[in-house]
């Protein structure tokens, strides 16, 4: 009898026993191609000896030192490496233990920045519908995933939301991609004027939307217009790259491809590649200086900030992503994955859209392709596909409520960057078989 509190009490998953490259093996010896990297985490695969060795070496030297008393060499080294590769203006790194912590830290820092700069009336955040920014109450309140928010709404702060940049569903007939992007970006200005610009702290968004909508990239020019609006009204731009960052979309920071720099950016998942729990909130020099020249104290913190073993592991991960060329490989293999997906599913009657960037791809599943009609939510198509795919030796990340929190199904693919051509073929073959088993 297990005493683990599982994610779902009526589900009895197999026991993961070991990992090797792009594969996981259960205790019965069955292997699974990890086509989603867990939840877009395992960018290096499951048996990278350099990262494992760094963990062992650091554990033998210094396992833990509380940041209330000490900094540590691996934390300093990782911060330097991140800043040397960060978007323009980003100057400081706040190391945490995961994505929700990173976003929570960003929200608190953004609010404190407004206090330190004598703007205490700014107390609102704007995000997008069909976004997801984490499961802590602050991050959940800011996000626009209505299904996840609903049970906890009575105990959350109020969030404000505008439309997602989701051209497959929302671009008007005859409207260019660029015009669509500008139209939905301008909703931010409309919302600011509705709320009163002087009351808003920041706008938060995922450059490529992950779990909630399935690898939805922004339209060209969208984020440049968002950046202009933020600057015009004095609000901060927070980018959530927890899932889409650290090379996942083919550049170390996803926002590089949109030609902008945020005020705050949150990373996790691929930062540690699954070898240690770690995340980070990075902020601009301007924000840091406001704290430094003001109270001097960021009124926030967790026990495992800057954990030396996690930092040592992540430093090797980031080195492999950058100097080791794995970000470049993500872009190259991502194109091959995209081509293979279009070749197999481009005309599939139940695949409405294939989208994403780099090694971050989504397939939106539909009942009827011509009219983009979704399946009845009661059918639970995405969940069934996950179950059948796993039985077929493939791990993929399902999502329901893609359209509005209730309707729509998608699956997310985010395999390790080390995947080979043959393994891409295996992935697509197993996915095709699984989709046939579920929808015909």
Coordinates of C-alpha atoms in Angstrom, one line a residue:
X1 CA 0.0 0.0 0.0
X2 CA 1.3 3.4 -1.0
X3 CA 1.2 6.4 1.4
X4 CA 2.1 8.8 -1.4
X5 CA -0.6 11.5 -2.0
X6 CA -0.8 11.2 -5.8
X7 CA -1.9 13.8 -8.4
X8 CA -5.1 11.7 -8.9
X9 CA -6.3 9.2 -6.4
X10 CA -7.9 7.0 -9.1
X11 CA -4.8 6.7 -11.2
X12 CA -2.1 4.2 -10.5
X13 CA 0.9 5.1 -12.6
X14 CA 3.9 2.7 -13.1
X15 CA 7.0 3.2 -11.1
X16 CA 9.8 5.0 -12.9
X17 CA 13.0 3.0 -12.3
X18 CA 15.7 4.6 -14.4
X19 CA 16.3 6.9 -17.4
X20 CA 18.7 6.8 -20.3
X21 CA 18.8 9.5 -23.0
X22 CA 15.4 10.2 -24.3
X23 CA 13.9 7.1 -22.6
X24 CA 12.4 6.3 -19.2
X25 CA 12.1 2.7 -17.9
X26 CA 9.5 1.5 -15.4
X27 CA 10.1 -1.1 -12.7
X28 CA 8.7 -3.8 -15.1
X29 CA 11.4 -3.0 -17.7
X30 CA 9.1 -1.3 -20.2
X31 CA 10.6 1.7 -22.0
X32 CA 8.9 5.0 -22.9
X33 CA 10.1 7.7 -25.3
X34 CA 9.8 10.9 -23.2
X35 CA 8.3 13.1 -25.9
X36 CA 7.3 15.8 -23.5
X37 CA 10.4 15.9 -21.3
X38 CA 8.0 15.3 -18.4
X39 CA 6.6 18.8 -18.5
X40 CA 9.1 20.4 -20.9
X41 CA 11.8 19.8 -18.2
X42 CA 14.3 17.2 -19.5
X43 CA 16.0 19.1 -22.2
X44 CA 19.3 17.1 -21.8
X45 CA 17.7 13.7 -21.5
X46 CA 17.9 11.5 -18.4
X47 CA 21.5 10.4 -18.1
X48 CA 23.8 13.3 -18.6
X49 CA 27.0 12.3 -16.8
X50 CA 28.5 15.8 -16.7
X51 CA 25.5 17.1 -14.7
X52 CA 25.5 14.0 -12.5
X53 CA 29.2 14.5 -11.7
X54 CA 28.6 18.1 -10.8
X55 CA 25.9 17.2 -8.4
X56 CA 28.2 14.6 -6.7
X57 CA 31.1 16.9 -6.5
X58 CA 29.1 19.7 -5.0
X59 CA 27.3 17.4 -2.5
X60 CA 30.7 16.3 -1.2
X61 CA 31.9 19.9 -0.9
X62 CA 28.8 21.9 0.3
X63 CA 25.3 20.6 0.3
X64 CA 23.4 23.6 1.8
X65 CA 24.0 27.1 3.1
X66 CA 21.1 29.4 3.9
X67 CA 21.2 32.7 1.8
X68 CA 20.3 34.6 5.0
X69 CA 23.9 33.9 6.0
X70 CA 26.0 33.0 3.0
X71 CA 26.2 33.2 -0.8
X72 CA 27.9 30.2 -2.6
X73 CA 30.3 29.8 -5.4
X74 CA 28.0 27.7 -7.6
X75 CA 25.1 30.2 -7.2
X76 CA 27.4 33.1 -8.1
X77 CA 28.8 31.2 -11.1
X78 CA 25.3 30.3 -12.4
X79 CA 24.1 33.9 -12.0
X80 CA 27.1 35.2 -14.0
X81 CA 26.5 32.7 -16.8
X82 CA 22.8 33.6 -17.0
X83 CA 23.4 37.3 -17.1
X84 CA 26.1 37.0 -19.7
X85 CA 23.4 35.4 -22.0
X86 CA 20.3 37.3 -20.8
X87 CA 18.2 39.9 -22.7
X88 CA 19.5 43.5 -22.7
X89 CA 19.1 45.3 -19.4
X90 CA 18.6 42.1 -17.3
X91 CA 21.2 42.3 -14.5
X92 CA 20.3 40.3 -11.4
X93 CA 19.3 36.7 -10.7
X94 CA 17.1 35.5 -7.8
X95 CA 17.5 31.7 -7.6
X96 CA 14.5 29.7 -6.3
X97 CA 13.3 26.1 -6.5
X98 CA 10.8 26.1 -9.3
X99 CA 8.5 27.9 -11.7
X100 CA 5.7 28.9 -9.4
X101 CA 8.2 30.3 -6.9
X102 CA 9.9 32.3 -9.7
X103 CA 6.6 33.9 -10.8
X104 CA 5.5 34.5 -7.2
X105 CA 8.9 36.3 -6.6
X106 CA 8.4 38.3 -9.8
X107 CA 4.9 39.5 -8.7
X108 CA 6.2 40.5 -5.3
X109 CA 9.3 42.3 -6.7
X110 CA 7.1 44.2 -9.2
X111 CA 4.8 45.4 -6.4
X112 CA 7.8 46.3 -4.1
X113 CA 9.4 48.2 -7.0
X114 CA 6.3 50.4 -7.2
X115 CA 6.5 51.1 -3.5
X116 CA 10.2 51.9 -3.6
X117 CA 9.6 54.3 -6.5
X118 CA 6.7 56.1 -4.7
X119 CA 3.8 54.6 -6.7
X120 CA 1.8 52.8 -3.9
X121 CA -1.5 53.0 -5.8
X122 CA -0.3 50.5 -8.4
X123 CA -1.8 47.2 -7.2
X124 CA -3.1 45.4 -10.2
X125 CA -1.7 42.8 -12.7
X126 CA -2.9 42.2 -16.2
X127 CA -2.4 38.8 -17.9
X128 CA -4.0 36.9 -20.7
X129 CA -6.9 34.4 -20.8
X130 CA -5.7 30.9 -21.4
X131 CA -2.4 31.6 -19.7
X132 CA -0.8 29.7 -16.9
X133 CA 1.7 31.1 -14.5
X134 CA 1.9 28.6 -11.7
X135 CA 0.0 27.0 -8.9
X136 CA 0.8 29.2 -5.9
X137 CA -2.2 31.5 -5.1
X138 CA -0.6 34.6 -6.4
X139 CA 0.6 33.0 -9.7
X140 CA -2.7 31.2 -10.1
X141 CA -4.7 34.4 -9.6
X142 CA -2.6 36.2 -12.2
X143 CA -2.9 33.4 -14.8
X144 CA -5.9 32.9 -17.0
X145 CA -6.5 29.2 -16.7
X146 CA -10.1 29.3 -15.5
X147 CA -10.3 25.5 -14.8
X148 CA -7.4 25.6 -12.4
X149 CA -8.4 28.9 -10.9
X150 CA -12.1 28.2 -10.2
X151 CA -11.9 26.1 -7.0
X152 CA -9.7 28.7 -5.3
X153 CA -11.2 31.9 -6.7
X154 CA -12.7 32.9 -3.3
X155 CA -9.3 33.0 -1.6
X156 CA -7.3 34.6 -4.5
X157 CA -6.6 38.2 -5.3
X158 CA -8.4 39.5 -8.4
X159 CA -6.7 39.2 -11.7
X160 CA -7.4 41.1 -14.9
X161 CA -7.2 39.6 -18.3
X162 CA -7.1 40.3 -22.0
X163 CA -7.3 38.1 -25.1
X164 CA -4.6 35.6 -25.8
X165 CA -2.6 35.9 -29.1
X166 CA -4.2 32.7 -30.5
X167 CA -4.4 33.2 -34.3
X168 CA -5.7 29.7 -35.1
X169 CA -8.9 30.4 -33.3
X170 CA -9.2 34.2 -33.2
X171 CA -7.7 35.8 -36.4
X172 CA -10.5 37.2 -38.5
X173 CA -10.9 36.1 -42.1
X174 CA -8.8 38.3 -44.4
X175 CA -6.9 39.8 -41.5
X176 CA -3.1 39.5 -41.9
X177 CA -1.1 37.9 -39.1
X178 CA 0.6 41.2 -38.3
X179 CA -2.6 43.1 -38.1
X180 CA -4.1 40.4 -35.9
X181 CA -1.1 40.6 -33.6
X182 CA -1.4 44.4 -33.3
X183 CA -5.2 44.2 -32.7
X184 CA -4.9 41.9 -29.7
X185 CA -1.8 43.7 -28.4
X186 CA -3.8 46.9 -28.3
X187 CA -6.2 45.3 -25.9
X188 CA -3.6 45.9 -23.3
X189 CA -4.0 49.6 -23.7
X190 CA -7.7 49.4 -23.7
X191 CA -7.6 47.4 -20.4
X192 CA -5.1 49.9 -18.9
X193 CA -7.4 52.8 -19.7
X194 CA -10.4 50.9 -18.3
X195 CA -8.6 50.1 -15.0
X196 CA -6.7 53.4 -14.8
X197 CA -3.0 53.1 -15.8
X198 CA -1.8 54.5 -12.5
X199 CA -3.3 51.5 -10.7
X200 CA -1.5 48.8 -12.8
X201 CA 1.9 47.2 -11.8
X202 CA 2.7 44.9 -14.7
X203 CA 1.6 42.8 -17.6
X204 CA 2.7 39.2 -17.5
X205 CA 2.7 36.7 -20.4
X206 CA 4.3 33.6 -21.8
X207 CA 6.2 34.3 -25.1
X208 CA 5.0 30.9 -26.3
X209 CA 2.0 29.7 -24.3
X210 CA 2.6 26.2 -22.9
X211 CA 0.4 23.9 -20.8
X212 CA -2.9 25.7 -21.2
X213 CA -3.0 26.3 -24.9
X214 CA -0.3 24.0 -26.4
X215 CA 2.8 25.8 -27.8
X216 CA 1.0 28.9 -29.1
X217 CA 3.5 31.5 -30.4
X218 CA 2.8 35.2 -30.6
X219 CA 2.1 36.8 -34.0
X220 CA 4.9 38.9 -35.5
X221 CA 5.1 42.3 -33.9
X222 CA 2.8 41.4 -31.0
X223 CA 5.4 41.7 -28.2
X224 CA 7.0 44.8 -29.7
X225 CA 3.7 46.6 -29.4
X226 CA 3.2 45.2 -25.9
X227 CA 6.6 46.5 -24.9
X228 CA 5.7 50.0 -26.3
X229 CA 2.4 50.1 -24.3
X230 CA 4.2 49.0 -21.1
X231 CA 6.8 51.8 -21.6
X232 CA 4.1 54.4 -22.5
X233 CA 2.1 53.8 -19.3
X234 CA 5.0 53.0 -16.9
X235 CA 4.1 49.4 -16.2
X236 CA 6.5 46.5 -16.0
X237 CA 6.7 43.7 -18.5
X238 CA 7.1 40.3 -16.9
X239 CA 7.7 37.3 -19.2
X240 CA 7.0 33.8 -18.0
X241 CA 9.5 31.6 -19.7
X242 CA 9.3 28.8 -17.2
X243 CA 8.2 26.3 -19.8
X244 CA 9.3 27.9 -23.1
X245 CA 12.7 29.3 -22.0
X246 CA 16.2 27.8 -21.7
X247 CA 16.5 26.8 -25.3
X248 CA 13.1 25.1 -25.6
X249 CA 12.0 27.3 -28.5
X250 CA 15.3 27.4 -30.2
X251 CA 16.9 30.4 -28.4
X252 CA 18.1 30.5 -24.8
X253 CA 15.4 33.0 -23.9
X254 CA 12.2 32.7 -25.9
X255 CA 11.8 36.5 -26.1
X256 CA 15.0 36.8 -28.2
X257 CA 12.8 35.7 -31.2
X258 CA 10.4 38.5 -30.5
X259 CA 13.1 41.2 -30.5
X260 CA 12.3 42.5 -27.0
X261 CA 13.7 42.6 -23.5
X262 CA 11.4 42.3 -20.4
X263 CA 11.8 44.0 -17.1
X264 CA 11.5 40.7 -15.3
X265 CA 11.8 37.1 -16.7
X266 CA 11.0 33.9 -15.0
X267 CA 12.7 30.6 -15.8
X268 CA 12.7 27.0 -14.4
X269 CA 12.1 23.5 -15.9
X270 CA 14.9 23.4 -18.5
X271 CA 17.2 25.4 -16.2
X272 CA 17.8 22.3 -14.1
X273 CA 16.8 19.8 -16.9
X274 CA 15.2 17.7 -14.1
X275 CA 18.4 16.9 -12.3
X276 CA 17.6 19.3 -9.4
X277 CA 14.6 21.4 -8.5
X278 CA 15.5 25.0 -9.5
X279 CA 14.1 28.1 -11.0
X280 CA 15.1 31.8 -11.2
X281 CA 13.6 35.2 -11.4
X282 CA 15.8 37.7 -13.4
X283 CA 15.3 41.4 -13.2
X284 CA 16.6 44.6 -14.8
X285 CA 19.3 46.7 -13.3
X286 CA 16.8 49.5 -12.9
X287 CA 14.5 47.4 -10.7
X288 CA 17.4 46.2 -8.6
X289 CA 18.7 49.7 -8.1
X290 CA 15.3 50.9 -6.9
X291 CA 15.5 48.3 -4.1
X292 CA 19.3 48.9 -3.4
X293 CA 18.9 52.6 -3.1
X294 CA 15.6 52.4 -1.2
X295 CA 14.9 49.9 1.6
X296 CA 17.7 47.6 0.5
X297 CA 15.6 44.6 1.4
X298 CA 13.5 42.4 -0.9
X299 CA 10.7 41.4 1.4
X300 CA 10.4 37.8 0.2
X301 CA 12.3 34.5 0.5
X302 CA 12.3 30.7 0.7
X303 CA 14.5 28.3 2.6
X304 CA 16.1 26.8 -0.5
X305 CA 17.0 29.9 -2.4
X306 CA 20.3 29.6 -4.3
X307 CA 20.7 25.9 -3.2
X308 CA 24.4 25.1 -4.0
X309 CA 23.7 21.6 -5.4
X310 CA 20.9 22.8 -7.6
X311 CA 23.0 25.8 -8.8
X312 CA 26.0 23.5 -9.6
X313 CA 23.8 21.3 -11.7
X314 CA 22.1 24.2 -13.5
X315 CA 25.4 25.8 -14.2
X316 CA 26.5 22.7 -16.2
X317 CA 23.1 22.6 -17.9
X318 CA 23.3 26.2 -19.1
X319 CA 26.9 25.7 -20.2
X320 CA 25.7 22.8 -22.3
X321 CA 22.9 24.8 -23.7
X322 CA 25.1 27.7 -24.7
X323 CA 28.7 26.8 -25.3
X324 CA 27.8 23.1 -25.8
X325 CA 25.5 24.0 -28.7
X326 CA 22.3 22.4 -27.5
X327 CA 20.2 25.6 -28.0
X328 CA 21.3 25.5 -31.6
X329 CA 20.4 21.8 -31.8
X330 CA 17.0 22.5 -30.3
X331 CA 16.3 24.9 -33.2
X332 CA 17.6 22.4 -35.8
X333 CA 15.9 19.3 -34.5
X334 CA 12.8 21.3 -33.8
X335 CA 12.5 22.0 -37.5
X336 CA 12.9 18.3 -38.3
X337 CA 10.2 17.5 -35.7
X338 CA 7.9 20.1 -37.2
X339 CA 8.4 18.7 -40.7
X340 CA 7.8 15.2 -39.5
X341 CA 4.6 16.2 -37.7
X342 CA 3.3 18.1 -40.7
X343 CA 4.1 15.1 -43.0
X344 CA 2.2 12.7 -40.8
X345 CA -0.6 14.9 -39.4
X346 CA -0.9 17.9 -41.8
X347 CA -4.0 16.5 -43.4
X348 CA -5.3 14.4 -40.5
X349 CA -9.0 14.9 -40.1
X350 CA -8.7 15.4 -36.3
X351 CA -5.6 17.5 -36.2
X352 CA -6.7 21.2 -36.6
X353 CA -3.4 22.9 -36.0
X354 CA 0.3 22.1 -35.6
X355 CA 2.3 24.9 -34.0
X356 CA 5.2 26.0 -31.9
X357 CA 8.9 26.8 -32.1
X358 CA 12.0 24.7 -31.7
X359 CA 11.5 21.6 -29.6
X360 CA 8.2 23.0 -28.3
X361 CA 5.3 21.8 -30.5
X362 CA 1.6 21.5 -30.0
X363 CA -1.2 19.7 -31.9
X364 CA -4.7 20.9 -31.4
X365 CA -7.2 18.1 -31.8
X366 CA -10.6 18.7 -33.4
X367 CA -13.8 16.7 -34.1
X368 CA -14.2 18.3 -37.5
X369 CA -11.3 20.1 -39.2
X370 CA -12.9 22.4 -41.7
X371 CA -14.9 24.3 -39.1
X372 CA -12.4 23.7 -36.3
X373 CA -15.1 22.1 -34.3
X374 CA -13.8 20.8 -30.9
X375 CA -14.6 17.4 -29.4
X376 CA -17.3 17.3 -26.7
X377 CA -15.4 18.0 -23.4
X378 CA -17.2 15.0 -21.8
X379 CA -15.2 12.7 -24.1
X380 CA -11.9 13.6 -22.4
X381 CA -9.9 13.2 -25.7
X382 CA -6.6 14.6 -24.5
X383 CA -6.6 12.5 -21.3
X384 CA -7.4 9.4 -23.3
X385 CA -4.6 10.1 -25.7
X386 CA -2.1 10.5 -22.9
X387 CA -3.2 7.1 -21.5
X388 CA -3.1 5.3 -24.8
X389 CA 0.2 6.8 -25.8
X390 CA 1.8 5.8 -22.6
X391 CA 0.5 2.2 -23.1
X392 CA 2.2 2.5 -26.6
X393 CA 5.5 3.6 -25.0
X394 CA 5.2 7.3 -25.6
X395 CA 5.0 10.1 -23.0
X396 CA 3.1 13.2 -24.2
X397 CA 1.6 16.1 -22.3
X398 CA -2.2 16.5 -22.7
X399 CA -4.3 19.6 -22.3
X400 CA -8.0 20.2 -22.1
X401 CA -10.0 23.4 -22.2
X402 CA -7.7 24.8 -24.9
X403 CA -10.1 27.3 -26.3
X404 CA -11.8 28.8 -23.3
X405 CA -11.0 26.6 -20.2
X406 CA -13.8 24.2 -21.0
X407 CA -13.7 23.3 -24.7
X408 CA -10.8 22.1 -26.8
X409 CA -8.0 19.5 -26.6
X410 CA -4.3 19.5 -27.4
X411 CA -1.1 17.7 -26.8
X412 CA 2.2 19.2 -26.1
X413 CA 5.5 17.8 -27.4
X414 CA 8.8 18.9 -25.8
X415 CA 11.4 16.1 -26.2
X416 CA 15.0 16.3 -25.1
X417 CA 17.2 18.3 -27.4
X418 CA 19.5 15.2 -27.8
X419 CA 16.8 13.4 -29.7
X420 CA 18.0 11.7 -33.0
X421 CA 16.4 11.6 -36.4
X422 CA 15.4 8.0 -35.9
X423 CA 13.8 8.8 -32.5
X424 CA 11.8 11.6 -34.1
X425 CA 10.4 9.0 -36.5
X426 CA 9.7 6.7 -33.5
X427 CA 7.9 9.6 -31.7
X428 CA 5.7 10.4 -34.7
X429 CA 5.0 6.8 -35.4
X430 CA 3.9 6.0 -31.8
X431 CA 1.8 9.2 -31.7
X432 CA 0.1 8.3 -35.0
X433 CA -0.7 4.9 -33.7
X434 CA -2.1 6.3 -30.4
X435 CA -4.2 9.0 -32.2
X436 CA -5.7 6.3 -34.4
X437 CA -6.5 4.2 -31.3
X438 CA -8.3 7.2 -29.8
X439 CA -10.1 9.0 -32.6
X440 CA -9.7 6.7 -35.6

